[in-house]
């Protein structure tokens, strides 16, 4: 079968616990594949959620059976499983077994997980900078050049202002919208706080004149580009701010990530917090040594390089 006739199905999930990252990543995958291959692949998408809420903007399914039916209907050559660890736990084995029984030659590509299924799938793409050695294998791909990010926008920077960006993804698993405000009151910074669709709106009274709540923006690029500093949870938001060379404080709650990854980030001279207790200290430290932190993050951002992305797609699509 020629490349032009090949069909790709991208399976993603979204939710209060899962966040918005996989949905955002699916949009980037669609855009990249169409860009590199000039629409030679026919791409279909299905978005799964357990949260039965009405949404007129994003179309999704509540039924795992719908995913299986979609596979039967379009008979894809390639399935990209771009889902959370929650989805993997409940449906991973069922999905892989069904796909292989349906078509023994199907190319299964898993993103951001499924490492325990290493021998059952064709490729595992971890959009992260490092993984433990026990998971490293010839069909497991990771590194700075394997991050999945929206390309930088070329908007001109606005007149310099000390904008402090807060971005914790599409949800708020760690209840930051409740915990953060008391740490922001005395900051002499203009705060742009991104609020995702699965996060509660913070209770901000009249004293917090420096906080601008931004509800579900279509793109973060223009806010990141005009930021002086950033505070993020570890994940896509963190890599986005680094990509734009914004000095960033990243929160990685205890137990969320492995020590190898955390040490790797610290070696890049990025400030890492387990909780909010040292947030103000870290902000002041970064402001007092701003030029140093800015130079460091510029060096790190250069590691995020997409020059070999087309060749990588060709390799995993074989």
PDB file of C-alpha atoms in Angstrom:
ATOM      1  CA  UNK A   1       0.000   0.000   0.000  1.00  0.00           C
ATOM      2  CA  UNK A   2       1.402   3.436  -0.895  1.00  0.00           C
ATOM      3  CA  UNK A   3       2.078   6.075   1.734  1.00  0.00           C
ATOM      4  CA  UNK A   4      -0.643   8.210   0.205  1.00  0.00           C
ATOM      5  CA  UNK A   5      -3.290   5.637   1.092  1.00  0.00           C
ATOM      6  CA  UNK A   6      -2.169   4.967   4.648  1.00  0.00           C
ATOM      7  CA  UNK A   7      -4.517   5.850   7.468  1.00  0.00           C
ATOM      8  CA  UNK A   8      -3.601   7.026  10.955  1.00  0.00           C
ATOM      9  CA  UNK A   9      -5.878   6.959  14.002  1.00  0.00           C
ATOM     10  CA  UNK A  10      -4.834   9.135  16.954  1.00  0.00           C
ATOM     11  CA  UNK A  11      -6.473   8.120  20.256  1.00  0.00           C
ATOM     12  CA  UNK A  12      -6.288  10.702  23.055  1.00  0.00           C
ATOM     13  CA  UNK A  13      -8.001  11.371  26.369  1.00  0.00           C
ATOM     14  CA  UNK A  14      -8.976  14.400  28.423  1.00  0.00           C
ATOM     15  CA  UNK A  15     -10.437  15.036  31.884  1.00  0.00           C
ATOM     16  CA  UNK A  16     -10.177  16.537  35.372  1.00  0.00           C
ATOM     17  CA  UNK A  17      -7.472  14.069  36.398  1.00  0.00           C
ATOM     18  CA  UNK A  18      -5.983  13.508  32.954  1.00  0.00           C
ATOM     19  CA  UNK A  19      -5.726  17.201  32.142  1.00  0.00           C
ATOM     20  CA  UNK A  20      -5.633  18.831  28.726  1.00  0.00           C
ATOM     21  CA  UNK A  21      -2.104  17.833  27.665  1.00  0.00           C
ATOM     22  CA  UNK A  22      -2.961  14.829  25.508  1.00  0.00           C
ATOM     23  CA  UNK A  23      -5.624  16.767  23.628  1.00  0.00           C
ATOM     24  CA  UNK A  24      -3.149  19.611  23.008  1.00  0.00           C
ATOM     25  CA  UNK A  25      -0.516  17.096  21.944  1.00  0.00           C
ATOM     26  CA  UNK A  26      -2.940  15.486  19.468  1.00  0.00           C
ATOM     27  CA  UNK A  27      -3.452  18.842  17.761  1.00  0.00           C
ATOM     28  CA  UNK A  28       0.319  19.240  17.405  1.00  0.00           C
ATOM     29  CA  UNK A  29       0.693  15.693  16.022  1.00  0.00           C
ATOM     30  CA  UNK A  30      -2.009  16.372  13.425  1.00  0.00           C
ATOM     31  CA  UNK A  31      -0.345  19.612  12.410  1.00  0.00           C
ATOM     32  CA  UNK A  32       3.160  18.125  12.197  1.00  0.00           C
ATOM     33  CA  UNK A  33       2.161  15.061  10.179  1.00  0.00           C
ATOM     34  CA  UNK A  34       0.208  17.181   7.692  1.00  0.00           C
ATOM     35  CA  UNK A  35       3.095  19.650   7.422  1.00  0.00           C
ATOM     36  CA  UNK A  36       5.860  17.089   6.895  1.00  0.00           C
ATOM     37  CA  UNK A  37       3.950  14.763   4.592  1.00  0.00           C
ATOM     38  CA  UNK A  38       1.724  17.194   2.727  1.00  0.00           C
ATOM     39  CA  UNK A  39      -1.473  15.352   3.748  1.00  0.00           C
ATOM     40  CA  UNK A  40      -0.281  12.036   2.301  1.00  0.00           C
ATOM     41  CA  UNK A  41      -1.606  10.332   5.432  1.00  0.00           C
ATOM     42  CA  UNK A  42      -5.312  10.380   6.170  1.00  0.00           C
ATOM     43  CA  UNK A  43      -5.608  11.231   9.877  1.00  0.00           C
ATOM     44  CA  UNK A  44      -8.586  10.455  12.094  1.00  0.00           C
ATOM     45  CA  UNK A  45      -8.924  11.356  15.768  1.00  0.00           C
ATOM     46  CA  UNK A  46     -10.963  10.149  18.703  1.00  0.00           C
ATOM     47  CA  UNK A  47     -10.986  11.814  22.123  1.00  0.00           C
ATOM     48  CA  UNK A  48     -12.051   9.855  25.203  1.00  0.00           C
ATOM     49  CA  UNK A  49     -13.200  11.192  28.573  1.00  0.00           C
ATOM     50  CA  UNK A  50     -14.802   9.849  31.739  1.00  0.00           C
ATOM     51  CA  UNK A  51     -16.131  13.283  32.724  1.00  0.00           C
ATOM     52  CA  UNK A  52     -19.706  13.405  31.483  1.00  0.00           C
ATOM     53  CA  UNK A  53     -19.997  17.156  31.010  1.00  0.00           C
ATOM     54  CA  UNK A  54     -21.444  19.011  28.056  1.00  0.00           C
ATOM     55  CA  UNK A  55     -18.961  20.736  25.780  1.00  0.00           C
ATOM     56  CA  UNK A  56     -19.849  22.426  22.514  1.00  0.00           C
ATOM     57  CA  UNK A  57     -16.225  23.147  21.578  1.00  0.00           C
ATOM     58  CA  UNK A  58     -14.447  19.799  21.971  1.00  0.00           C
ATOM     59  CA  UNK A  59     -16.046  16.609  20.664  1.00  0.00           C
ATOM     60  CA  UNK A  60     -15.339  13.483  22.684  1.00  0.00           C
ATOM     61  CA  UNK A  61     -16.711  10.037  23.479  1.00  0.00           C
ATOM     62  CA  UNK A  62     -17.564   8.547  26.854  1.00  0.00           C
ATOM     63  CA  UNK A  63     -17.423   4.948  25.602  1.00  0.00           C
ATOM     64  CA  UNK A  64     -14.329   2.774  25.180  1.00  0.00           C
ATOM     65  CA  UNK A  65     -16.385   0.673  22.774  1.00  0.00           C
ATOM     66  CA  UNK A  66     -16.585   3.709  20.482  1.00  0.00           C
ATOM     67  CA  UNK A  67     -12.800   3.553  20.146  1.00  0.00           C
ATOM     68  CA  UNK A  68     -12.933  -0.100  19.117  1.00  0.00           C
ATOM     69  CA  UNK A  69     -15.734   0.646  16.681  1.00  0.00           C
ATOM     70  CA  UNK A  70     -13.663   3.453  15.176  1.00  0.00           C
ATOM     71  CA  UNK A  71     -10.768   1.047  14.597  1.00  0.00           C
ATOM     72  CA  UNK A  72     -13.104  -1.391  12.844  1.00  0.00           C
ATOM     73  CA  UNK A  73     -14.665   1.343  10.739  1.00  0.00           C
ATOM     74  CA  UNK A  74     -11.538   3.038   9.371  1.00  0.00           C
ATOM     75  CA  UNK A  75      -9.122   0.062   9.528  1.00  0.00           C
ATOM     76  CA  UNK A  76      -6.005   2.201  10.219  1.00  0.00           C
ATOM     77  CA  UNK A  77      -2.469   1.174   9.275  1.00  0.00           C
ATOM     78  CA  UNK A  78      -1.085   3.158  12.208  1.00  0.00           C
ATOM     79  CA  UNK A  79      -2.621   3.774  15.629  1.00  0.00           C
ATOM     80  CA  UNK A  80      -1.065   6.463  17.826  1.00  0.00           C
ATOM     81  CA  UNK A  81      -2.121   5.892  21.449  1.00  0.00           C
ATOM     82  CA  UNK A  82      -1.694   9.318  22.997  1.00  0.00           C
ATOM     83  CA  UNK A  83      -3.320   8.784  26.387  1.00  0.00           C
ATOM     84  CA  UNK A  84      -2.832   9.191  30.126  1.00  0.00           C
ATOM     85  CA  UNK A  85      -1.619   6.665  32.693  1.00  0.00           C
ATOM     86  CA  UNK A  86      -5.240   6.443  33.889  1.00  0.00           C
ATOM     87  CA  UNK A  87      -6.377   5.307  30.434  1.00  0.00           C
ATOM     88  CA  UNK A  88      -3.416   2.927  30.228  1.00  0.00           C
ATOM     89  CA  UNK A  89      -4.344   1.333  33.551  1.00  0.00           C
ATOM     90  CA  UNK A  90      -7.961   0.602  32.642  1.00  0.00           C
ATOM     91  CA  UNK A  91      -7.890   0.177  28.874  1.00  0.00           C
ATOM     92  CA  UNK A  92      -4.283  -0.208  27.696  1.00  0.00           C
ATOM     93  CA  UNK A  93      -4.136  -3.996  27.549  1.00  0.00           C
ATOM     94  CA  UNK A  94      -7.618  -4.282  26.009  1.00  0.00           C
ATOM     95  CA  UNK A  95      -6.826  -1.737  23.309  1.00  0.00           C
ATOM     96  CA  UNK A  96      -3.495  -3.302  22.318  1.00  0.00           C
ATOM     97  CA  UNK A  97      -4.888  -6.853  22.253  1.00  0.00           C
ATOM     98  CA  UNK A  98      -7.925  -5.816  20.223  1.00  0.00           C
ATOM     99  CA  UNK A  99      -5.819  -3.865  17.716  1.00  0.00           C
ATOM    100  CA  UNK A 100      -3.387  -6.730  17.154  1.00  0.00           C
ATOM    101  CA  UNK A 101      -6.199  -9.272  16.739  1.00  0.00           C
ATOM    102  CA  UNK A 102      -8.002  -6.974  14.325  1.00  0.00           C
ATOM    103  CA  UNK A 103      -4.893  -6.470  12.197  1.00  0.00           C
ATOM    104  CA  UNK A 104      -1.689  -8.349  13.061  1.00  0.00           C
ATOM    105  CA  UNK A 105       0.333  -5.921  10.901  1.00  0.00           C
ATOM    106  CA  UNK A 106      -0.980  -2.775  12.513  1.00  0.00           C
ATOM    107  CA  UNK A 107       1.691  -0.285  13.608  1.00  0.00           C
ATOM    108  CA  UNK A 108       1.089   0.656  17.243  1.00  0.00           C
ATOM    109  CA  UNK A 109       2.838   3.801  18.485  1.00  0.00           C
ATOM    110  CA  UNK A 110       2.375   4.762  22.139  1.00  0.00           C
ATOM    111  CA  UNK A 111       3.092   8.236  23.463  1.00  0.00           C
ATOM    112  CA  UNK A 112       3.979   9.165  27.043  1.00  0.00           C
ATOM    113  CA  UNK A 113       3.600   5.772  28.677  1.00  0.00           C
ATOM    114  CA  UNK A 114       2.846   2.100  27.971  1.00  0.00           C
ATOM    115  CA  UNK A 115       6.455   1.133  28.808  1.00  0.00           C
ATOM    116  CA  UNK A 116       5.270  -2.174  30.276  1.00  0.00           C
ATOM    117  CA  UNK A 117       3.870  -3.019  26.835  1.00  0.00           C
ATOM    118  CA  UNK A 118       7.252  -2.507  25.193  1.00  0.00           C
ATOM    119  CA  UNK A 119       7.312  -5.941  23.525  1.00  0.00           C
ATOM    120  CA  UNK A 120       3.717  -5.685  22.289  1.00  0.00           C
ATOM    121  CA  UNK A 121       3.906  -2.370  20.432  1.00  0.00           C
ATOM    122  CA  UNK A 122       6.099  -1.087  17.628  1.00  0.00           C
ATOM    123  CA  UNK A 123       7.342   2.167  19.137  1.00  0.00           C
ATOM    124  CA  UNK A 124       7.085   4.112  22.384  1.00  0.00           C
ATOM    125  CA  UNK A 125       7.593   7.868  22.147  1.00  0.00           C
ATOM    126  CA  UNK A 126       8.259   9.523  25.499  1.00  0.00           C
ATOM    127  CA  UNK A 127       8.085  13.325  25.099  1.00  0.00           C
ATOM    128  CA  UNK A 128      10.472  13.845  27.993  1.00  0.00           C
ATOM    129  CA  UNK A 129      14.174  14.565  28.357  1.00  0.00           C
ATOM    130  CA  UNK A 130      15.254  11.379  30.159  1.00  0.00           C
ATOM    131  CA  UNK A 131      13.827   8.072  31.431  1.00  0.00           C
ATOM    132  CA  UNK A 132      15.268   5.397  33.775  1.00  0.00           C
ATOM    133  CA  UNK A 133      17.756   3.004  32.145  1.00  0.00           C
ATOM    134  CA  UNK A 134      15.522  -0.003  32.841  1.00  0.00           C
ATOM    135  CA  UNK A 135      13.015   1.403  30.326  1.00  0.00           C
ATOM    136  CA  UNK A 136      15.514   2.377  27.653  1.00  0.00           C
ATOM    137  CA  UNK A 137      15.201   0.160  24.592  1.00  0.00           C
ATOM    138  CA  UNK A 138      15.754   0.351  20.844  1.00  0.00           C
ATOM    139  CA  UNK A 139      12.057   1.040  20.237  1.00  0.00           C
ATOM    140  CA  UNK A 140      11.724   3.614  23.052  1.00  0.00           C
ATOM    141  CA  UNK A 141      12.489   7.210  22.030  1.00  0.00           C
ATOM    142  CA  UNK A 142      13.060  10.198  24.336  1.00  0.00           C
ATOM    143  CA  UNK A 143      15.207  13.321  24.666  1.00  0.00           C
ATOM    144  CA  UNK A 144      15.091  17.083  24.189  1.00  0.00           C
ATOM    145  CA  UNK A 145      14.421  16.586  20.467  1.00  0.00           C
ATOM    146  CA  UNK A 146      11.455  14.294  21.185  1.00  0.00           C
ATOM    147  CA  UNK A 147       9.357  16.880  23.030  1.00  0.00           C
ATOM    148  CA  UNK A 148       5.976  17.608  21.457  1.00  0.00           C
ATOM    149  CA  UNK A 149       5.414  21.355  21.535  1.00  0.00           C
ATOM    150  CA  UNK A 150       3.644  23.992  19.491  1.00  0.00           C
ATOM    151  CA  UNK A 151       6.234  25.843  17.438  1.00  0.00           C
ATOM    152  CA  UNK A 152       7.240  29.294  18.662  1.00  0.00           C
ATOM    153  CA  UNK A 153       5.096  32.124  17.390  1.00  0.00           C
ATOM    154  CA  UNK A 154       6.858  35.113  15.820  1.00  0.00           C
ATOM    155  CA  UNK A 155       4.914  37.893  17.502  1.00  0.00           C
ATOM    156  CA  UNK A 156       6.920  40.946  18.482  1.00  0.00           C
ATOM    157  CA  UNK A 157       7.592  41.271  22.170  1.00  0.00           C
ATOM    158  CA  UNK A 158       5.602  44.009  23.837  1.00  0.00           C
ATOM    159  CA  UNK A 159       7.258  46.813  25.765  1.00  0.00           C
ATOM    160  CA  UNK A 160       9.206  45.289  28.654  1.00  0.00           C
ATOM    161  CA  UNK A 161       7.110  44.619  31.731  1.00  0.00           C
ATOM    162  CA  UNK A 162       7.735  42.277  34.631  1.00  0.00           C
ATOM    163  CA  UNK A 163       5.088  39.705  33.717  1.00  0.00           C
ATOM    164  CA  UNK A 164       5.015  36.626  35.909  1.00  0.00           C
ATOM    165  CA  UNK A 165       3.303  33.698  34.181  1.00  0.00           C
ATOM    166  CA  UNK A 166       1.545  30.959  36.168  1.00  0.00           C
ATOM    167  CA  UNK A 167       0.594  27.863  34.192  1.00  0.00           C
ATOM    168  CA  UNK A 168      -0.382  24.505  35.716  1.00  0.00           C
ATOM    169  CA  UNK A 169      -2.033  22.840  32.736  1.00  0.00           C
ATOM    170  CA  UNK A 170      -5.667  22.242  31.927  1.00  0.00           C
ATOM    171  CA  UNK A 171      -6.608  20.875  35.350  1.00  0.00           C
ATOM    172  CA  UNK A 172      -5.681  21.542  38.978  1.00  0.00           C
ATOM    173  CA  UNK A 173      -4.917  18.200  40.624  1.00  0.00           C
ATOM    174  CA  UNK A 174      -2.834  19.859  43.357  1.00  0.00           C
ATOM    175  CA  UNK A 175      -5.418  22.530  44.217  1.00  0.00           C
ATOM    176  CA  UNK A 176      -3.094  25.399  43.307  1.00  0.00           C
ATOM    177  CA  UNK A 177      -5.969  27.774  42.570  1.00  0.00           C
ATOM    178  CA  UNK A 178      -6.726  27.667  46.309  1.00  0.00           C
ATOM    179  CA  UNK A 179      -3.166  27.521  47.672  1.00  0.00           C
ATOM    180  CA  UNK A 180      -1.310  29.988  45.458  1.00  0.00           C
ATOM    181  CA  UNK A 181      -3.006  33.386  46.093  1.00  0.00           C
ATOM    182  CA  UNK A 182      -1.468  33.945  49.557  1.00  0.00           C
ATOM    183  CA  UNK A 183       2.004  33.668  48.010  1.00  0.00           C
ATOM    184  CA  UNK A 184       1.238  36.267  45.340  1.00  0.00           C
ATOM    185  CA  UNK A 185      -0.050  39.194  47.382  1.00  0.00           C
ATOM    186  CA  UNK A 186       3.212  41.076  47.959  1.00  0.00           C
ATOM    187  CA  UNK A 187       4.862  40.372  44.622  1.00  0.00           C
ATOM    188  CA  UNK A 188       5.874  43.446  42.655  1.00  0.00           C
ATOM    189  CA  UNK A 189       5.065  41.682  39.396  1.00  0.00           C
ATOM    190  CA  UNK A 190       2.227  41.702  36.890  1.00  0.00           C
ATOM    191  CA  UNK A 191       0.805  38.172  37.187  1.00  0.00           C
ATOM    192  CA  UNK A 192      -0.797  36.397  34.221  1.00  0.00           C
ATOM    193  CA  UNK A 193      -2.461  33.282  35.610  1.00  0.00           C
ATOM    194  CA  UNK A 194      -3.661  30.747  33.028  1.00  0.00           C
ATOM    195  CA  UNK A 195      -6.806  28.901  34.135  1.00  0.00           C
ATOM    196  CA  UNK A 196      -7.550  25.641  32.311  1.00  0.00           C
ATOM    197  CA  UNK A 197     -11.010  24.179  31.605  1.00  0.00           C
ATOM    198  CA  UNK A 198     -10.783  21.670  34.463  1.00  0.00           C
ATOM    199  CA  UNK A 199      -9.470  24.125  37.085  1.00  0.00           C
ATOM    200  CA  UNK A 200     -11.533  26.175  39.514  1.00  0.00           C
ATOM    201  CA  UNK A 201     -11.300  29.933  39.302  1.00  0.00           C
ATOM    202  CA  UNK A 202      -9.161  31.313  42.170  1.00  0.00           C
ATOM    203  CA  UNK A 203     -10.855  33.515  44.749  1.00  0.00           C
ATOM    204  CA  UNK A 204      -9.119  36.822  44.160  1.00  0.00           C
ATOM    205  CA  UNK A 205     -10.287  39.845  46.145  1.00  0.00           C
ATOM    206  CA  UNK A 206      -9.673  43.555  45.464  1.00  0.00           C
ATOM    207  CA  UNK A 207      -6.264  43.475  47.149  1.00  0.00           C
ATOM    208  CA  UNK A 208      -4.859  41.393  44.318  1.00  0.00           C
ATOM    209  CA  UNK A 209      -4.715  44.155  41.725  1.00  0.00           C
ATOM    210  CA  UNK A 210      -1.640  42.626  40.109  1.00  0.00           C
ATOM    211  CA  UNK A 211      -3.333  39.341  39.084  1.00  0.00           C
ATOM    212  CA  UNK A 212      -4.823  38.874  35.637  1.00  0.00           C
ATOM    213  CA  UNK A 213      -6.826  35.652  35.298  1.00  0.00           C
ATOM    214  CA  UNK A 214      -6.761  34.291  31.732  1.00  0.00           C
ATOM    215  CA  UNK A 215      -9.457  31.699  31.123  1.00  0.00           C
ATOM    216  CA  UNK A 216      -8.725  28.950  28.561  1.00  0.00           C
ATOM    217  CA  UNK A 217      -6.681  30.923  26.000  1.00  0.00           C
ATOM    218  CA  UNK A 218      -6.507  29.438  22.497  1.00  0.00           C
ATOM    219  CA  UNK A 219      -2.719  29.705  22.566  1.00  0.00           C
ATOM    220  CA  UNK A 220      -0.196  30.290  25.335  1.00  0.00           C
ATOM    221  CA  UNK A 221       2.547  31.506  23.017  1.00  0.00           C
ATOM    222  CA  UNK A 222       1.855  35.232  23.259  1.00  0.00           C
ATOM    223  CA  UNK A 223       1.671  35.099  27.066  1.00  0.00           C
ATOM    224  CA  UNK A 224       4.853  33.044  27.394  1.00  0.00           C
ATOM    225  CA  UNK A 225       6.742  35.237  24.914  1.00  0.00           C
ATOM    226  CA  UNK A 226       6.006  38.354  26.972  1.00  0.00           C
ATOM    227  CA  UNK A 227       6.865  36.786  30.328  1.00  0.00           C
ATOM    228  CA  UNK A 228       9.704  37.885  32.597  1.00  0.00           C
ATOM    229  CA  UNK A 229       9.448  34.824  34.857  1.00  0.00           C
ATOM    230  CA  UNK A 230       7.249  31.732  35.013  1.00  0.00           C
ATOM    231  CA  UNK A 231       5.977  29.244  37.565  1.00  0.00           C
ATOM    232  CA  UNK A 232       4.691  25.948  36.188  1.00  0.00           C
ATOM    233  CA  UNK A 233       3.864  22.406  37.131  1.00  0.00           C
ATOM    234  CA  UNK A 234       6.139  19.878  35.481  1.00  0.00           C
ATOM    235  CA  UNK A 235       4.730  18.836  32.130  1.00  0.00           C
ATOM    236  CA  UNK A 236       3.995  20.465  28.796  1.00  0.00           C
ATOM    237  CA  UNK A 237       3.646  23.929  30.404  1.00  0.00           C
ATOM    238  CA  UNK A 238       7.177  23.663  31.805  1.00  0.00           C
ATOM    239  CA  UNK A 239       8.761  22.711  28.487  1.00  0.00           C
ATOM    240  CA  UNK A 240       6.836  25.479  26.706  1.00  0.00           C
ATOM    241  CA  UNK A 241       8.305  28.190  28.930  1.00  0.00           C
ATOM    242  CA  UNK A 242      11.812  26.727  28.594  1.00  0.00           C
ATOM    243  CA  UNK A 243      11.353  26.595  24.806  1.00  0.00           C
ATOM    244  CA  UNK A 244      10.661  30.350  24.856  1.00  0.00           C
ATOM    245  CA  UNK A 245      13.757  30.920  27.076  1.00  0.00           C
ATOM    246  CA  UNK A 246      11.725  32.185  30.030  1.00  0.00           C
ATOM    247  CA  UNK A 247      13.435  31.717  33.441  1.00  0.00           C
ATOM    248  CA  UNK A 248      11.139  29.184  35.095  1.00  0.00           C
ATOM    249  CA  UNK A 249      10.452  27.790  38.544  1.00  0.00           C
ATOM    250  CA  UNK A 250       8.972  24.312  38.207  1.00  0.00           C
ATOM    251  CA  UNK A 251       6.966  22.457  40.844  1.00  0.00           C
ATOM    252  CA  UNK A 252       7.365  18.683  40.878  1.00  0.00           C
ATOM    253  CA  UNK A 253       5.358  17.297  43.827  1.00  0.00           C
ATOM    254  CA  UNK A 254       6.993  14.486  45.771  1.00  0.00           C
ATOM    255  CA  UNK A 255       6.459  11.137  44.050  1.00  0.00           C
ATOM    256  CA  UNK A 256       5.204  12.611  40.758  1.00  0.00           C
ATOM    257  CA  UNK A 257       8.432  12.021  38.810  1.00  0.00           C
ATOM    258  CA  UNK A 258      11.531   9.841  39.227  1.00  0.00           C
ATOM    259  CA  UNK A 259      14.728  11.115  40.870  1.00  0.00           C
ATOM    260  CA  UNK A 260      16.763  10.676  37.670  1.00  0.00           C
ATOM    261  CA  UNK A 261      14.555  13.192  35.865  1.00  0.00           C
ATOM    262  CA  UNK A 262      14.525  15.682  38.749  1.00  0.00           C
ATOM    263  CA  UNK A 263      18.323  15.557  39.089  1.00  0.00           C
ATOM    264  CA  UNK A 264      18.645  16.023  35.335  1.00  0.00           C
ATOM    265  CA  UNK A 265      16.525  19.187  35.490  1.00  0.00           C
ATOM    266  CA  UNK A 266      18.467  20.537  38.469  1.00  0.00           C
ATOM    267  CA  UNK A 267      21.740  20.025  36.584  1.00  0.00           C
ATOM    268  CA  UNK A 268      20.406  22.532  34.045  1.00  0.00           C
ATOM    269  CA  UNK A 269      20.274  25.085  36.920  1.00  0.00           C
ATOM    270  CA  UNK A 270      16.471  25.218  36.860  1.00  0.00           C
ATOM    271  CA  UNK A 271      14.795  25.880  40.209  1.00  0.00           C
ATOM    272  CA  UNK A 272      12.722  22.869  41.293  1.00  0.00           C
ATOM    273  CA  UNK A 273      10.192  22.945  44.162  1.00  0.00           C
ATOM    274  CA  UNK A 274       8.313  20.080  45.847  1.00  0.00           C
ATOM    275  CA  UNK A 275       5.647  22.434  47.176  1.00  0.00           C
ATOM    276  CA  UNK A 276       4.915  26.155  47.509  1.00  0.00           C
ATOM    277  CA  UNK A 277       6.789  26.826  50.764  1.00  0.00           C
ATOM    278  CA  UNK A 278       9.867  28.251  49.031  1.00  0.00           C
ATOM    279  CA  UNK A 279       8.077  29.888  46.113  1.00  0.00           C
ATOM    280  CA  UNK A 280       8.611  33.486  47.244  1.00  0.00           C
ATOM    281  CA  UNK A 281      12.234  32.788  48.141  1.00  0.00           C
ATOM    282  CA  UNK A 282      12.786  31.246  44.690  1.00  0.00           C
ATOM    283  CA  UNK A 283      11.122  34.175  42.899  1.00  0.00           C
ATOM    284  CA  UNK A 284      13.295  36.692  44.743  1.00  0.00           C
ATOM    285  CA  UNK A 285      16.412  34.608  44.113  1.00  0.00           C
ATOM    286  CA  UNK A 286      15.656  34.536  40.401  1.00  0.00           C
ATOM    287  CA  UNK A 287      14.948  38.288  40.266  1.00  0.00           C
ATOM    288  CA  UNK A 288      18.184  39.100  42.138  1.00  0.00           C
ATOM    289  CA  UNK A 289      20.187  36.936  39.706  1.00  0.00           C
ATOM    290  CA  UNK A 290      18.030  37.450  36.642  1.00  0.00           C
ATOM    291  CA  UNK A 291      20.729  37.779  33.985  1.00  0.00           C
ATOM    292  CA  UNK A 292      22.376  34.574  35.160  1.00  0.00           C
ATOM    293  CA  UNK A 293      19.114  32.581  35.057  1.00  0.00           C
ATOM    294  CA  UNK A 294      18.154  34.034  31.708  1.00  0.00           C
ATOM    295  CA  UNK A 295      21.490  33.057  30.154  1.00  0.00           C
ATOM    296  CA  UNK A 296      21.148  29.541  31.563  1.00  0.00           C
ATOM    297  CA  UNK A 297      17.642  29.010  30.211  1.00  0.00           C
ATOM    298  CA  UNK A 298      18.678  30.308  26.776  1.00  0.00           C
ATOM    299  CA  UNK A 299      21.329  27.586  26.628  1.00  0.00           C
ATOM    300  CA  UNK A 300      18.816  24.929  27.667  1.00  0.00           C
ATOM    301  CA  UNK A 301      16.197  26.097  25.149  1.00  0.00           C
ATOM    302  CA  UNK A 302      18.654  25.473  22.302  1.00  0.00           C
ATOM    303  CA  UNK A 303      18.474  21.751  23.113  1.00  0.00           C
ATOM    304  CA  UNK A 304      14.827  21.740  22.022  1.00  0.00           C
ATOM    305  CA  UNK A 305      15.380  21.134  18.331  1.00  0.00           C
ATOM    306  CA  UNK A 306      12.908  19.786  15.776  1.00  0.00           C
ATOM    307  CA  UNK A 307      15.239  19.610  12.765  1.00  0.00           C
ATOM    308  CA  UNK A 308      15.088  15.794  12.655  1.00  0.00           C
ATOM    309  CA  UNK A 309      11.355  15.463  13.333  1.00  0.00           C
ATOM    310  CA  UNK A 310      10.409  14.406   9.784  1.00  0.00           C
ATOM    311  CA  UNK A 311      13.051  11.647   9.769  1.00  0.00           C
ATOM    312  CA  UNK A 312      11.784  10.479  13.146  1.00  0.00           C
ATOM    313  CA  UNK A 313       8.216  10.196  11.856  1.00  0.00           C
ATOM    314  CA  UNK A 314       9.494   8.258   8.835  1.00  0.00           C
ATOM    315  CA  UNK A 315      11.300   5.861  11.168  1.00  0.00           C
ATOM    316  CA  UNK A 316       8.339   5.081  13.421  1.00  0.00           C
ATOM    317  CA  UNK A 317       5.804   5.032  10.563  1.00  0.00           C
ATOM    318  CA  UNK A 318       7.641   2.239   8.697  1.00  0.00           C
TER     319      UNK A 318
END
